[in-house]
Amino acid sequence: SQQGEEDPQALSIQEGENATMNCSYKTSINNLQWYRQNSGRGLVHLILIRSNEREKHSGRLRVTLDTSKKSSSLLITASRAADTASYFCATDAGSGNTGKLIFGQGTTLQVKP
Amino acid sequence: NAGVTQTPKFQVLKTGQSMTLQCAQDMNHEYMSWYRQDPGMGLRLIHYSVGAGITDQGEVPNGYNVSRSTTEDFPLRLLSAAPSQTSVYFCASSPRSASGANVLTFGAGSRLTVL
């Protein structure tokens, strides 16, 4: 079964608003990553947070990690129409250095101009 | 750099036919993997490889074979296509990381339809 579950499955907001997506996972992890997928394209890495970190920022992205609750959130501030995409969390499921990631089901974000 | 290149982009097969999805990376990454993406299911790992000559099964390996004879190439073979294998397939690669944090680079995907 898949490691991650994401919430909500779909999100629609106006340009300029903030978008928050949540991810829960089942097993212990070494790190958690977020990826973005534009329609019809491959996934692109956004940000990685290690299990000993609680918060990380990259531009308009803010990621939090709560290992006690096995959950993470991705916040996109001041959203733009170009942020319209699907967003996936992924963990190594504690598998270590294998290049093997387990993905959540994704959140589809629509940002209306 | 081309990154991760997948071919073909689109393919239609009849049930029972076999085919190979090609994947090549030019970044000298040690790790490669294949995922399938179905609506509402996210990405599921089919097979992965930690280096030339080494492969292992992921979550949904049945009906698929892989081999890794070179660092660059990681083809995915469908032995006898079934309608349940209709999906979008993604190949990904990542470098070995001293910290164990493997960031994947994905190909553009191969859309397969099995009739």
GROMACS .gro file of C-alpha atoms in nm:
model
  228
    1SER     CA    1   0.000   0.000   0.000
    2GLN     CA    2   0.108   0.355  -0.055
    3GLN     CA    3   0.299   0.539   0.211
    4GLY     CA    4   0.138   0.877   0.187
    5GLU     CA    5  -0.207   1.017   0.184
    6GLU     CA    6  -0.267   1.375   0.087
    7ASP     CA    7  -0.537   1.614   0.182
    8PRO     CA    8  -0.724   1.773   0.021
    9GLN     CA    9  -0.739   1.580  -0.305
   10ALA     CA   10  -0.832   1.899  -0.486
   11LEU     CA   11  -0.799   2.266  -0.399
   12SER     CA   12  -0.921   2.573  -0.586
   13ILE     CA   13  -0.817   2.923  -0.481
   14GLN     CA   14  -0.785   3.274  -0.619
   15GLU     CA   15  -0.456   3.420  -0.727
   16GLY     CA   16  -0.282   3.585  -0.434
   17GLU     CA   17  -0.427   3.350  -0.173
   18ASN     CA   18  -0.222   3.093   0.017
   19ALA     CA   19  -0.253   2.722  -0.056
   20THR     CA   20  -0.193   2.455   0.207
   21MET     CA   21  -0.161   2.085   0.131
   22ASN     CA   22  -0.116   1.811   0.387
   23CYS     CA   23   0.053   1.474   0.370
   24SER     CA   24   0.040   1.185   0.615
   25TYR     CA   25   0.263   0.880   0.605
   26LYS     CA   26   0.274   0.546   0.778
   27THR     CA   27   0.628   0.435   0.854
   28SER     CA   28   0.941   0.601   0.989
   29ILE     CA   29   1.132   0.814   0.742
   30ASN     CA   30   1.474   0.967   0.690
   31ASN     CA   31   1.337   1.253   0.484
   32LEU     CA   32   1.025   1.375   0.305
   33GLN     CA   33   1.009   1.548  -0.031
   34TRP     CA   34   0.753   1.746  -0.225
   35TYR     CA   35   0.720   1.729  -0.603
   36ARG     CA   36   0.513   1.921  -0.853
   37GLN     CA   37   0.356   1.789  -1.174
   38ASN     CA   38   0.218   2.012  -1.445
   39SER     CA   39  -0.050   1.855  -1.660
   40GLY     CA   40   0.096   1.599  -1.900
   41ARG     CA   41   0.449   1.637  -1.765
   42GLY     CA   42   0.690   1.453  -1.540
   43LEU     CA   43   0.736   1.538  -1.173
   44VAL     CA   44   0.976   1.808  -1.064
   45HIS     CA   45   1.142   1.819  -0.723
   46LEU     CA   46   1.046   2.121  -0.507
   47ILE     CA   47   1.190   2.076  -0.160
   48LEU     CA   48   1.328   1.816   0.082
   49ILE     CA   49   1.299   1.817   0.460
   50ARG     CA   50   1.497   1.580   0.679
   51SER     CA   51   1.346   1.391   0.970
   52ASN     CA   52   1.538   1.605   1.221
   53GLU     CA   53   1.403   1.930   1.073
   54ARG     CA   54   1.069   2.084   1.162
   55GLU     CA   55   1.038   2.360   0.902
   56LYS     CA   56   1.203   2.459   0.577
   57HIS     CA   57   1.157   2.748   0.335
   58SER     CA   58   1.231   2.790  -0.033
   59GLY     CA   59   1.104   3.107  -0.196
   60ARG     CA   60   0.725   3.106  -0.161
   61LEU     CA   61   0.726   2.749  -0.032
   62ARG     CA   62   0.716   2.654   0.334
   63VAL     CA   63   0.726   2.292   0.443
   64THR     CA   64   0.668   2.162   0.794
   65LEU     CA   65   0.728   1.814   0.928
   66ASP     CA   66   0.586   1.658   1.243
   67THR     CA   67   0.738   1.313   1.285
   68SER     CA   68   0.535   1.243   1.598
   69LYS     CA   69   0.217   1.275   1.394
   70LYS     CA   70   0.375   1.137   1.078
   71SER     CA   71   0.257   1.436   0.880
   72SER     CA   72   0.386   1.719   0.666
   73SER     CA   73   0.236   2.028   0.511
   74LEU     CA   74   0.328   2.237   0.208
   75LEU     CA   75   0.229   2.602   0.208
   76ILE     CA   76   0.248   2.809  -0.110
   77THR     CA   77   0.216   3.178  -0.031
   78ALA     CA   78   0.080   3.446  -0.264
   79SER     CA   79  -0.021   3.187  -0.523
   80ARG     CA   80  -0.005   3.255  -0.894
   81ALA     CA   81  -0.194   3.104  -1.187
   82ALA     CA   82   0.132   2.936  -1.285
   83ASP     CA   83   0.122   2.737  -0.958
   84THR     CA   84  -0.170   2.537  -1.101
   85ALA     CA   85  -0.044   2.178  -1.089
   86SER     CA   86  -0.058   1.857  -0.888
   87TYR     CA   87   0.161   1.832  -0.580
   88PHE     CA   88   0.291   1.507  -0.435
   89CYS     CA   89   0.470   1.421  -0.115
   90ALA     CA   90   0.721   1.138  -0.121
   91THR     CA   91   0.915   0.955   0.148
   92ASP     CA   92   1.197   0.707   0.151
   93ALA     CA   93   0.990   0.494   0.392
   94GLY     CA   94   1.311   0.442   0.590
   95SER     CA   95   1.467   0.250   0.300
   96GLY     CA   96   1.782   0.457   0.316
   97ASN     CA   97   2.011   0.520   0.023
   98THR     CA   98   1.832   0.332  -0.256
   99GLY     CA   99   1.674   0.599  -0.472
  100LYS     CA  100   1.341   0.440  -0.390
  101LEU     CA  101   1.057   0.677  -0.297
  102ILE     CA  102   0.697   0.612  -0.203
  103PHE     CA  103   0.453   0.876  -0.325
  104GLY     CA  104   0.124   1.003  -0.195
  105GLN     CA  105  -0.183   1.031  -0.414
  106GLY     CA  106  -0.136   1.402  -0.471
  107THR     CA  107  -0.329   1.726  -0.435
  108THR     CA  108  -0.453   1.900  -0.748
  109LEU     CA  109  -0.427   2.277  -0.709
  110GLN     CA  110  -0.610   2.520  -0.932
  111VAL     CA  111  -0.522   2.888  -0.898
  112LYS     CA  112  -0.774   3.113  -1.069
  113PRO     CA  113  -0.649   3.440  -1.214
  114ASN     CA  114   2.200   1.788  -2.055
  115ALA     CA  115   1.905   1.586  -2.179
  116GLY     CA  116   1.835   1.450  -1.827
  117VAL     CA  117   1.604   1.146  -1.836
  118THR     CA  118   1.476   1.049  -2.178
  119GLN     CA  119   1.183   0.813  -2.224
  120THR     CA  120   1.064   0.658  -2.547
  121PRO     CA  121   0.808   0.619  -2.687
  122LYS     CA  122   0.585   0.902  -2.558
  123PHE     CA  123   0.270   0.722  -2.669
  124GLN     CA  124   0.199   0.358  -2.750
  125VAL     CA  125  -0.111   0.152  -2.820
  126LEU     CA  126  -0.090  -0.225  -2.778
  127LYS     CA  127  -0.327  -0.514  -2.817
  128THR     CA  128  -0.375  -0.756  -2.530
  129GLY     CA  129  -0.100  -1.015  -2.528
  130GLN     CA  130   0.155  -0.810  -2.717
  131SER     CA  131   0.493  -0.738  -2.565
  132MET     CA  132   0.694  -0.420  -2.576
  133THR     CA  133   0.980  -0.233  -2.413
  134LEU     CA  134   0.970   0.118  -2.273
  135GLN     CA  135   1.311   0.275  -2.300
  136CYS     CA  136   1.472   0.499  -2.040
  137ALA     CA  137   1.813   0.664  -2.062
  138GLN     CA  138   1.984   0.918  -1.839
  139ASP     CA  139   2.299   1.113  -1.907
  140MET     CA  140   2.369   1.239  -1.555
  141ASN     CA  141   2.572   0.937  -1.441
  142HIS     CA  142   2.312   0.865  -1.173
  143GLU     CA  143   2.349   0.534  -0.991
  144TYR     CA  144   1.983   0.488  -0.902
  145MET     CA  145   1.699   0.441  -1.150
  146SER     CA  146   1.335   0.349  -1.108
  147TRP     CA  147   1.008   0.297  -1.291
  148TYR     CA  148   0.670   0.420  -1.168
  149ARG     CA  149   0.321   0.396  -1.308
  150GLN     CA  150   0.063   0.669  -1.255
  151ASP     CA  151  -0.307   0.596  -1.258
  152PRO     CA  152  -0.592   0.839  -1.183
  153GLY     CA  153  -0.647   0.872  -0.810
  154MET     CA  154  -0.359   0.635  -0.731
  155GLY     CA  155  -0.059   0.864  -0.738
  156LEU     CA  156   0.266   0.702  -0.845
  157ARG     CA  157   0.340   0.340  -0.766
  158LEU     CA  158   0.687   0.191  -0.784
  159ILE     CA  159   0.727  -0.097  -1.030
  160HIS     CA  160   1.100  -0.180  -1.021
  161TYR     CA  161   1.414  -0.001  -0.919
  162SER     CA  162   1.791  -0.037  -0.952
  163VAL     CA  163   2.077   0.079  -0.733
  164GLY     CA  164   2.340   0.019  -0.998
  165ALA     CA  165   2.435  -0.171  -1.310
  166GLY     CA  166   2.346  -0.537  -1.273
  167ILE     CA  167   2.128  -0.481  -0.966
  168THR     CA  168   1.748  -0.459  -0.977
  169ASP     CA  169   1.470  -0.513  -0.728
  170GLN     CA  170   1.093  -0.518  -0.717
  171GLY     CA  171   0.875  -0.233  -0.608
  172GLU     CA  172   0.511  -0.228  -0.507
  173VAL     CA  173   0.356  -0.347  -0.837
  174PRO     CA  174   0.612  -0.560  -1.027
  175ASN     CA  175   0.387  -0.828  -1.174
  176GLY     CA  176   0.381  -0.833  -1.554
  177TYR     CA  177   0.698  -0.627  -1.588
  178ASN     CA  178   1.066  -0.710  -1.627
  179VAL     CA  179   1.369  -0.485  -1.601
  180SER     CA  180   1.742  -0.511  -1.651
  181ARG     CA  181   2.029  -0.270  -1.591
  182SER     CA  182   2.325  -0.364  -1.809
  183THR     CA  183   2.466  -0.010  -1.811
  184THR     CA  184   2.450   0.288  -1.577
  185GLU     CA  185   2.269   0.491  -1.842
  186ASP     CA  186   1.984   0.261  -1.948
  187PHE     CA  187   1.696   0.101  -1.760
  188PRO     CA  188   1.437  -0.050  -1.998
  189LEU     CA  189   1.098  -0.173  -1.876
  190ARG     CA  190   0.955  -0.476  -2.055
  191LEU     CA  191   0.589  -0.569  -2.066
  192LEU     CA  192   0.583  -0.942  -2.127
  193SER     CA  193   0.219  -0.991  -2.228
  194ALA     CA  194   0.024  -0.666  -2.215
  195ALA     CA  195  -0.309  -0.655  -2.032
  196PRO     CA  196  -0.571  -0.376  -2.020
  197SER     CA  197  -0.482  -0.328  -1.650
  198GLN     CA  198  -0.141  -0.205  -1.765
  199THR     CA  199  -0.297   0.095  -1.938
  200SER     CA  200  -0.124   0.379  -1.757
  201VAL     CA  201   0.133   0.654  -1.774
  202TYR     CA  202   0.482   0.529  -1.700
  203PHE     CA  203   0.758   0.742  -1.555
  204CYS     CA  204   1.126   0.666  -1.534
  205ALA     CA  205   1.335   0.847  -1.274
  206SER     CA  206   1.698   0.862  -1.170
  207SER     CA  207   1.894   0.996  -0.876
  208PRO     CA  208   2.254   1.013  -0.768
  209ARG     CA  209   2.390   0.825  -0.472
  210SER     CA  210   2.384   1.070  -0.184
  211ALA     CA  211   2.619   1.068   0.112
  212SER     CA  212   2.333   1.195   0.327
  213GLY     CA  213   2.088   0.934   0.195
  214ALA     CA  214   1.859   1.201   0.052
  215ASN     CA  215   1.772   1.086  -0.298
  216VAL     CA  216   1.618   1.358  -0.514
  217LEU     CA  217   1.461   1.212  -0.826
  218THR     CA  218   1.481   1.351  -1.179
  219PHE     CA  219   1.187   1.231  -1.386
  220GLY     CA  220   1.140   1.168  -1.753
  221ALA     CA  221   0.844   1.318  -1.940
  222GLY     CA  222   0.645   0.995  -1.927
  223SER     CA  223   0.519   0.727  -2.166
  224ARG     CA  224   0.145   0.691  -2.211
  225LEU     CA  225   0.048   0.330  -2.279
  226THR     CA  226  -0.295   0.207  -2.384
  227VAL     CA  227  -0.369  -0.165  -2.399
  228LEU     CA  228  -0.679  -0.260  -2.594
   0.00000   0.00000   0.00000
